[in-house]
Coordinates of C-alpha atoms in Angstrom, one line a residue:
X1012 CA 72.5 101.2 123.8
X1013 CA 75.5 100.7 126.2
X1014 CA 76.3 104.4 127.5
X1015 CA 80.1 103.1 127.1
X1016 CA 79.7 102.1 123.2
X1017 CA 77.5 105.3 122.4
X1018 CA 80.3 107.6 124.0
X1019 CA 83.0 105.4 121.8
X1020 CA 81.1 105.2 118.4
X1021 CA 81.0 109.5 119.3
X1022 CA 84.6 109.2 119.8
X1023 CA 85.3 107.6 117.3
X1024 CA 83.2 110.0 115.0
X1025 CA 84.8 112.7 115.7
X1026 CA 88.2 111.2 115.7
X1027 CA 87.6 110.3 112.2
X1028 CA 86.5 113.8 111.6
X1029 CA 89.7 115.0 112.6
X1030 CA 91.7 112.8 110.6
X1031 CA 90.0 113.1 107.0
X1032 CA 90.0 117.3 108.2
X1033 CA 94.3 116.7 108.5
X1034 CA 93.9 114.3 104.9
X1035 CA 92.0 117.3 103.4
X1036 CA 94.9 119.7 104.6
X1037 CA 92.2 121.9 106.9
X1038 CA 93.9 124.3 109.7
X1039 CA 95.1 121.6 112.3
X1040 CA 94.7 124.5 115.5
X1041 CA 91.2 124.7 114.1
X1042 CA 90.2 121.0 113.7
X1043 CA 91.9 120.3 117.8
X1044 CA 89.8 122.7 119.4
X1045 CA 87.2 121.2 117.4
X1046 CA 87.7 118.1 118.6
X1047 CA 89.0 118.2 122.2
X1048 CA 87.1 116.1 123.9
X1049 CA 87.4 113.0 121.5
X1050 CA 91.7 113.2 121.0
X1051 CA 92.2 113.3 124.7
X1052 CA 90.4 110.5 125.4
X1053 CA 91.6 108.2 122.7
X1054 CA 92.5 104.7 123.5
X1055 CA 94.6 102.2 121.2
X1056 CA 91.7 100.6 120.2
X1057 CA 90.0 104.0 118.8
X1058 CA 93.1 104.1 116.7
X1059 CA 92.6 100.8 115.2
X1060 CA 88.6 101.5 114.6
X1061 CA 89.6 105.0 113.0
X1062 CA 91.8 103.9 110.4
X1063 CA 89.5 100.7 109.7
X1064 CA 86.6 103.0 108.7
X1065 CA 88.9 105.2 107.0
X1066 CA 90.3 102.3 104.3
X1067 CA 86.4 101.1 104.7
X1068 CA 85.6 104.7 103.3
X1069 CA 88.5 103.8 100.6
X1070 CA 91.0 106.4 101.3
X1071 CA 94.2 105.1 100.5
X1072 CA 97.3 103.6 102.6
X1073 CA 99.1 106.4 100.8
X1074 CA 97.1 109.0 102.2
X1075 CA 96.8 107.5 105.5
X1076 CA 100.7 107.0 105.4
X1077 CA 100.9 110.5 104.3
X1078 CA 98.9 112.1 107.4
X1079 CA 100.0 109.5 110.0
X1080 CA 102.9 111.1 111.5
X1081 CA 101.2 114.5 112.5
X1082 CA 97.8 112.8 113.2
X1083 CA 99.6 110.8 116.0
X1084 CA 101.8 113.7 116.9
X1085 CA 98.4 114.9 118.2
X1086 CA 96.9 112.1 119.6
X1087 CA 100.4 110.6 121.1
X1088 CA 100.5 112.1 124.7
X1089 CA 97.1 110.7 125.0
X1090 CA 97.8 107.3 123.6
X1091 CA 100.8 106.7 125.6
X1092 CA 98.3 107.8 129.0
X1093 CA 96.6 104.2 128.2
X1094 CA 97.1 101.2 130.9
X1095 CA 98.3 97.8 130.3
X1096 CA 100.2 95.2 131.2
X1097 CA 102.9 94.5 130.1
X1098 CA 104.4 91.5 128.6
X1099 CA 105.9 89.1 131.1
X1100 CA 109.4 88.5 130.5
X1101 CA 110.5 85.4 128.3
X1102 CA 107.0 86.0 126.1
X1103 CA 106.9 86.5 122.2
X1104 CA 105.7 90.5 123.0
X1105 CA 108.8 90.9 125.7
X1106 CA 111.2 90.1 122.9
X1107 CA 109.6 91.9 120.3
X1108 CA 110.1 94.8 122.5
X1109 CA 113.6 94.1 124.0
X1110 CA 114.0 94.2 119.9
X1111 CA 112.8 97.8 120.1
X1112 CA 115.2 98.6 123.3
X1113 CA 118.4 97.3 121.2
X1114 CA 117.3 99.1 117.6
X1115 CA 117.1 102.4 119.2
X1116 CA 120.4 101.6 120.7
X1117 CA 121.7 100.7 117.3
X1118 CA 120.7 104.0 116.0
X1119 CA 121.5 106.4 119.3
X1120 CA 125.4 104.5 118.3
X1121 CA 124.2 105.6 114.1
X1122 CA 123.4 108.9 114.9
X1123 CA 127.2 109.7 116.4
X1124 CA 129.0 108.4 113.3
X1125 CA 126.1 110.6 111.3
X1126 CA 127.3 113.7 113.5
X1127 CA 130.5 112.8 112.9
X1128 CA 131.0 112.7 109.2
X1129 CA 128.8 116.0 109.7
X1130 CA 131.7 117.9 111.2
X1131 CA 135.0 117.1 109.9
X1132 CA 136.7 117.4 107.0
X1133 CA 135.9 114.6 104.4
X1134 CA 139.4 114.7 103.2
X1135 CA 140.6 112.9 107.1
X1136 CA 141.3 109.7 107.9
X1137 CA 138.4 110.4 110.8
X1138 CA 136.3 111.1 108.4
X1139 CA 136.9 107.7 106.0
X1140 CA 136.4 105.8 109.3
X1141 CA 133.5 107.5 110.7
X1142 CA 131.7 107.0 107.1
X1143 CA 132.5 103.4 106.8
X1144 CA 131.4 102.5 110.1
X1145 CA 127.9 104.5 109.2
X1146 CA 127.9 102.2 106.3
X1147 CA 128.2 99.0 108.7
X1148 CA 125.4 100.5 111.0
X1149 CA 123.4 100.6 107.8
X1150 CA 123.7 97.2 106.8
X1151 CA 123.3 95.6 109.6
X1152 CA 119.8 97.3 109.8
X1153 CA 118.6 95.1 107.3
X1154 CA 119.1 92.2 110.1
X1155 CA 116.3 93.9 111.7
X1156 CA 113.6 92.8 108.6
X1157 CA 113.5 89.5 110.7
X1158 CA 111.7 91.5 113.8
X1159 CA 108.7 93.3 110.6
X1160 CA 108.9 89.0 109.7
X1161 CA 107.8 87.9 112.5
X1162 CA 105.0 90.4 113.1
X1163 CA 103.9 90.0 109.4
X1164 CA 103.6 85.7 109.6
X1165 CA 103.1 85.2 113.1
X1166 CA 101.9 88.3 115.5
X1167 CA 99.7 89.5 112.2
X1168 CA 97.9 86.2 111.3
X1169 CA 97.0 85.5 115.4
X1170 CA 95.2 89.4 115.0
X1171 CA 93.6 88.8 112.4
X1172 CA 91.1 85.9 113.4
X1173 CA 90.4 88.0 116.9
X1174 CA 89.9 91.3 115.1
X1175 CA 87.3 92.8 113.3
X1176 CA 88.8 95.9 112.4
X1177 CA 92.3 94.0 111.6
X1178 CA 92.8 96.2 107.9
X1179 CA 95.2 98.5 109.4
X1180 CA 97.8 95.7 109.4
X1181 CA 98.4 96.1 106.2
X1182 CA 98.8 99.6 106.1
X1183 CA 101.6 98.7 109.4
X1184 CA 102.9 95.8 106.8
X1185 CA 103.3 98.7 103.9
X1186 CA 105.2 100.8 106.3
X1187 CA 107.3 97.9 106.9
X1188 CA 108.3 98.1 103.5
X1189 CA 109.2 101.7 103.1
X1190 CA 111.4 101.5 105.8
X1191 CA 113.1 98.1 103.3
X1192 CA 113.4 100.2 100.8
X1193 CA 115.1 103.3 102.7
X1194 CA 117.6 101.2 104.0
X1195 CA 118.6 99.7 100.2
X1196 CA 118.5 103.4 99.3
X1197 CA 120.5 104.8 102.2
X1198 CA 123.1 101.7 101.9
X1199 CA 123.4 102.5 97.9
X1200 CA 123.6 106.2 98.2
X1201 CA 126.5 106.0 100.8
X1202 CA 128.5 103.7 98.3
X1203 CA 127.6 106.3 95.3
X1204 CA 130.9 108.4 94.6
X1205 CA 128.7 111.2 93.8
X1206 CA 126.2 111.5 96.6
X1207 CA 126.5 114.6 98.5
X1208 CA 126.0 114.5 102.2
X1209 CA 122.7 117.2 102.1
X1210 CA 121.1 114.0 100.4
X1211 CA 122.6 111.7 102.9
X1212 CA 121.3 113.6 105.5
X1213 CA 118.0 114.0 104.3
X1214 CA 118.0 110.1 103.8
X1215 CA 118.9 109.3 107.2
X1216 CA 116.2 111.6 108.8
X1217 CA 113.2 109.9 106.6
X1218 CA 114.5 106.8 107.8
X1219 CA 115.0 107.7 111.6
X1220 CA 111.5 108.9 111.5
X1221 CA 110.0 105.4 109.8
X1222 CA 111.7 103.6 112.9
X1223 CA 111.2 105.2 115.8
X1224 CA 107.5 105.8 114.6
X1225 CA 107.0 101.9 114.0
X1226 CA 108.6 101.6 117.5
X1227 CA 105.8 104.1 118.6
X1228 CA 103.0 102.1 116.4
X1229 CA 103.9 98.9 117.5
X1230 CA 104.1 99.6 121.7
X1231 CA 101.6 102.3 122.0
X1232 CA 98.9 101.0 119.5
X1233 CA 99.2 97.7 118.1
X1234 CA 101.0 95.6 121.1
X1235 CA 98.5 96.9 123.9
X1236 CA 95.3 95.7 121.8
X1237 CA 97.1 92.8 121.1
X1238 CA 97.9 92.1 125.0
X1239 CA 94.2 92.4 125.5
X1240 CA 93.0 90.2 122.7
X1241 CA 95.5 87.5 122.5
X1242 CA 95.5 83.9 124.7
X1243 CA 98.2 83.0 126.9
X1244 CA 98.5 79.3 125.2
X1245 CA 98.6 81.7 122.1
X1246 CA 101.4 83.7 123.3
X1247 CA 103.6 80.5 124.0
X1248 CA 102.8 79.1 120.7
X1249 CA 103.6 82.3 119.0
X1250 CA 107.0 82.5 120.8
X1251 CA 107.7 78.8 120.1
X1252 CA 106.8 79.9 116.2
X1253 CA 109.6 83.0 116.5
X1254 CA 112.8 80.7 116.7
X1255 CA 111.9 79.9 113.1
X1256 CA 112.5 83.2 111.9
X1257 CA 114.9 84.9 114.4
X1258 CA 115.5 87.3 116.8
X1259 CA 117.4 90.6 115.4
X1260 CA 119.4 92.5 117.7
X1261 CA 119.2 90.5 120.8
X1262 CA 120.8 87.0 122.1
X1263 CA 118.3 84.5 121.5
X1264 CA 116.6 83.1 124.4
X1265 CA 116.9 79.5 125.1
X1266 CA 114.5 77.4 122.4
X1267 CA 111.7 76.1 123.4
X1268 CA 111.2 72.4 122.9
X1269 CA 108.8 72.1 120.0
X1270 CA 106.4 68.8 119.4
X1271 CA 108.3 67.1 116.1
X1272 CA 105.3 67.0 113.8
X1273 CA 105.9 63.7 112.5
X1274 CA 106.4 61.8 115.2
X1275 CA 103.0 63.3 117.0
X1276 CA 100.9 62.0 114.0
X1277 CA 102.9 58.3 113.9
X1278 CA 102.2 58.3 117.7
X1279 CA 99.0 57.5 116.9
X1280 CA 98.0 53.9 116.3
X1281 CA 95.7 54.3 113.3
X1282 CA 98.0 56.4 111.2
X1283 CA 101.3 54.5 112.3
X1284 CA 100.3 51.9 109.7
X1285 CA 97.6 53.8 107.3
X1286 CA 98.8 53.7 104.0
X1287 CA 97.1 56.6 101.3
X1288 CA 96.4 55.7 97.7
X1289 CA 97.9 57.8 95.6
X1290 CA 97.3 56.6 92.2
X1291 CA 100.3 56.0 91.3
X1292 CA 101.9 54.6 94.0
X1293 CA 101.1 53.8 98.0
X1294 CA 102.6 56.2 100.6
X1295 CA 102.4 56.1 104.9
X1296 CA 102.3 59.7 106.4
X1297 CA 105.7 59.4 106.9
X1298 CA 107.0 58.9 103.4
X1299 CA 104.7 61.9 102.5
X1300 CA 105.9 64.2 104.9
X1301 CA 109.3 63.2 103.7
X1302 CA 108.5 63.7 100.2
X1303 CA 107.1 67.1 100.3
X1304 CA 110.2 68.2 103.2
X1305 CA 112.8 66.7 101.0
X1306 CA 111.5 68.7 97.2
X1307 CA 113.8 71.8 97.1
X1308 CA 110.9 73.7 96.8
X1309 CA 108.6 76.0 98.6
X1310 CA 105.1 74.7 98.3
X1311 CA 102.3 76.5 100.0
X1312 CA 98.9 75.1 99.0
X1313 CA 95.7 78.0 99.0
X1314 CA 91.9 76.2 98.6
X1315 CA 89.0 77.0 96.8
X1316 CA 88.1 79.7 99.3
X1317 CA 91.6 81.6 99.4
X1318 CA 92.6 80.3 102.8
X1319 CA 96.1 79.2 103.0
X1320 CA 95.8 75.1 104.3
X1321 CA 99.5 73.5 103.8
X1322 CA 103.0 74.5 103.1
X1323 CA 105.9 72.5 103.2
X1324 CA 109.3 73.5 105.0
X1325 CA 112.5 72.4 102.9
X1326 CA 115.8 72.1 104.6
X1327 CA 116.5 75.7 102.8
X1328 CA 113.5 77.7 103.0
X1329 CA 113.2 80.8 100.8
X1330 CA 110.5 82.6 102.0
X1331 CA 110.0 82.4 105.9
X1332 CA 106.7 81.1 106.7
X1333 CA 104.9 79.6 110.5
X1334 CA 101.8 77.8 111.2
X1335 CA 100.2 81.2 112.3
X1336 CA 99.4 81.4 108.5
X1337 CA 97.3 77.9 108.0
X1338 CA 93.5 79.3 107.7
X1339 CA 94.6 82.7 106.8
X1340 CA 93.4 84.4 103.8
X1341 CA 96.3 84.2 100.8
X1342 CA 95.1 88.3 100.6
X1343 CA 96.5 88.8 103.7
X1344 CA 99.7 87.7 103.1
X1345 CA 100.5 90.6 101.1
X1346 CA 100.8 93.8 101.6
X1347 CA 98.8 96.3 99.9
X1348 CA 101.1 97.4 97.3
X1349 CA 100.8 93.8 95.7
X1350 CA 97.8 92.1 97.0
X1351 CA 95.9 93.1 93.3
X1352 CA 98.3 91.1 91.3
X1353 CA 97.7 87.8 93.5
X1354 CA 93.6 88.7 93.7
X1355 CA 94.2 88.7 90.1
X1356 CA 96.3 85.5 89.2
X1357 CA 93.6 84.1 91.8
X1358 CA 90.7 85.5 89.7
X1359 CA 91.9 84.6 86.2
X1360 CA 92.7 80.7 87.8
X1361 CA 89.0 80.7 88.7
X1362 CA 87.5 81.5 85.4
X1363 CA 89.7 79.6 83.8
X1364 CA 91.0 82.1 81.8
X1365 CA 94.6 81.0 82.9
X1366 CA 95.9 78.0 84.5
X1367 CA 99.7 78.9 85.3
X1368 CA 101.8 82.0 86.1
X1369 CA 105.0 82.6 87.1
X1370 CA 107.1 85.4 88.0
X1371 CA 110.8 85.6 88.4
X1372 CA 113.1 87.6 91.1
X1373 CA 117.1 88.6 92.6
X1374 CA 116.9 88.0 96.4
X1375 CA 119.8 88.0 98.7
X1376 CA 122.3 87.1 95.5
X1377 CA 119.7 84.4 94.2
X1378 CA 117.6 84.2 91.2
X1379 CA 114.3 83.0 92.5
X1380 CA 112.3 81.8 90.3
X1381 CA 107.9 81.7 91.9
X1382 CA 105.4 79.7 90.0
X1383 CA 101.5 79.4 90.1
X1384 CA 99.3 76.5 89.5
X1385 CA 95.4 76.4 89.3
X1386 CA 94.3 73.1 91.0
X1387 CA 91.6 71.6 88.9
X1388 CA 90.0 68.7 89.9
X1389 CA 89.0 65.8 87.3
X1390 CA 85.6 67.3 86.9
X1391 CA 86.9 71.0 85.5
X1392 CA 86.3 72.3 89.0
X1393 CA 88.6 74.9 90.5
X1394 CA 90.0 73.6 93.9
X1395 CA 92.7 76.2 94.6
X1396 CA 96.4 77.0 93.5
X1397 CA 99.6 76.0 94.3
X1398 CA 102.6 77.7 94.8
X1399 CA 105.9 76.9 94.1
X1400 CA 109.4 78.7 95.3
X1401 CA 112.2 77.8 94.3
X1402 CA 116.4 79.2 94.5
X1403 CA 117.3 78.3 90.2
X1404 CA 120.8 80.1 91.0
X1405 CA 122.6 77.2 90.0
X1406 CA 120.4 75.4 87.4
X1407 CA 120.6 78.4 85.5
X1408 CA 124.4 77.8 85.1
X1409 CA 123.8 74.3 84.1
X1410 CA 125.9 74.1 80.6
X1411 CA 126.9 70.9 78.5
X1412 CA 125.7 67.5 80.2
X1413 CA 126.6 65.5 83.5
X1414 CA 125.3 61.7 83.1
X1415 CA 125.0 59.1 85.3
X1416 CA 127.9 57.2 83.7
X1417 CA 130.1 60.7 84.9
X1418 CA 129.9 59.9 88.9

């Protein structure tokens, strides 16, 4: 065996030794002498292979979220040592990072109006001011969901095909969602009448922490692996992929011309003038692009072997959503707080002990309504589902009747 691997499957080893000793709540002096050797050599990609074996071994993303923060307050001195280059500027992982730079400037400008309200009297004008403008701060860190977006459908999706030991993800996707819901907590709690500023306090710390330790995750662990693993030609498409979504914090760069779909497949000769039978009707490409574009709708299309192969992009998409995810497992587009209920609409399509589901949700001041739909083919076999998104805000207001003889 490679003297390289052996020393790194040791490492590794004993890395993972240390962690499930910290899980287990054994003396943490104890378990670093223990394992010297292994924590200051650590590399990114140890990280990733560490917590791999340790979902593998089916600890939980609770536990591992539960240990995290003193686990790399140990091995972060020796992660940060690690060399690599980083991203040029103008590249999906430079903005993702200039991101970073302008959040912690966000909450460095937070923490002063947090001070502030800390040591005056609540009764003073100061204080009312100081307070509401910790409420705006607050708020407008829910703009930042569009930077855990685009690393959840478009630097997540890219990992995932390259590598192996991609499970982690999802425990980096679930911490993306405790730092949503701390920020609906923090932004209710400061509009409470009764909230006392102890609780506030405490709050804000839990949520300080999440951020500036997914700021440490992401540009210590997870980007440098990704730098090493990732294409160039990847990294443009990415970036191209990201003015879909957004970019939080920052002035956007100048877009980069993307190919128009449409007119890339009627460019060529044979499909220009093919025309598909539909049954019920003969459509061109163009008509059905047009069709499925024009539904107002969401409709993302999963196969018979849970890989995601269409969806369709309305003028007012719900649920943000890039290319990165065509050929990615429907599993992995949820995090693992819900991934058992789609595995299990997925499973009960299969045996055909359903056929439909639906589900029904307040987003954003819309009542969205998500549907499910076994595909089965004319021969009773199971070809995938469909879903289907859509805003019923204003259909559920509907009341009386509007004919055609009223416009």
């Amino acid at each position: 065996m490679d003297e390289s691997i052996n020393t790194k499957e040791k490492r590794i080893k004993s890395l993972l030794a240390f962690s499930m000793g910290m899980i287990s709540g054994e003396d943490g002096k104890t378990l670093m002498e223990k394992h010297k050797q292994a924590i200051e050599n650590i590399t990114p990609f140890d990280m990733l292979a560490l917590e791999d074996k340790q979902l593998e071994m089916g600890i939980t993303t609770h536990e591992i979220k539960r240990t995290i923060g003193k686990v790399l307050n140990i091995f972060g001195k020796y992660l940060q040592q690690y060399k690599w280059d980083k991203p040029k500027q103008g590249s999906f992982l430079y903005y993702l990072m200039q991101e970073n730079r302008a959040l912690e400037n966000h909450l460095r400008q937070t923490t002063n109006f947090i001070k502030k309200i800390n040591s005056i009297n609540p009764e003073t004008p100061e204080y009312i001011e100081a307070l509401n403008n910790l409420k705006s701060n607050i708020v407008k860190l829910k703009e930042f969901n569009t930077h855990y977006i685009k690393k959840e459908n478009i630097l997540f999706p890219y990992l995932e095909k390259l590598w192996k030991d991609y499970k982690p993800l999802m425990v980096m996707w679930s911490l993306h969602n405790d730092i949503r819901k701390k920020i609906k907590f923090i932004e209710k709690l400061l509009n409470y009448e009764n909230s006392n500023l102890k609780e506030i306090n405490r709050a804000l710390g839990e949520l300080f922490f999440l951020l500036h330790g997914m700021i440490f995750k992401e540009e210590v662990i997870a980007f440098p692996i990704a730098s090493e693993t990732i294409k160039e030609e990847d990294w443009e498409e990415m970036h191209k992929q990201s003015f879909e979504i957004g970019f939080p914090f920052i002035d956007a760069p100048t877009k980069v011309k993307k190919e128009n779909i449409l007119n890339h497949l009627l460019s060529s000769k044979f499909l220009e003038n093919s025309v598909i039978d539909l049954g019920t009707g003969k459509l061109n490409i163009e008509q059905i692009i047009l069709l499925l574009n024009t539904l107002p709708v969401d409709i993302t299309l999963i196969d018979e072997n849970d890989n995601v192969k269409f969806f369709s992009k309305p003028k007012d998409e719900i649920f943000a959503r890039t290319v990165a995810i065509i050929g990615r497992k429907v599993q992995n587009c949820h995090t693992p707080e819900s991934v058992h209920i789609v595995e299990g609409i997925i499973k009960s399509f299969k045996s055909g002990e359903k056929k439909f589901e639906h589900f029904w949700i307040q987003m954003k001041g819309k009542f969205i309504c998500i549907q499910y739909y076994a595909l089965i083919n004319e021969n009773g076999v199971y070809k995938g589902v469909l879903e289907v998104s859509q805003d019923i805000t204003d259909i559920k207001n509907l009341s009386g009747e509007k004919r055609l003889v009223n416009l």
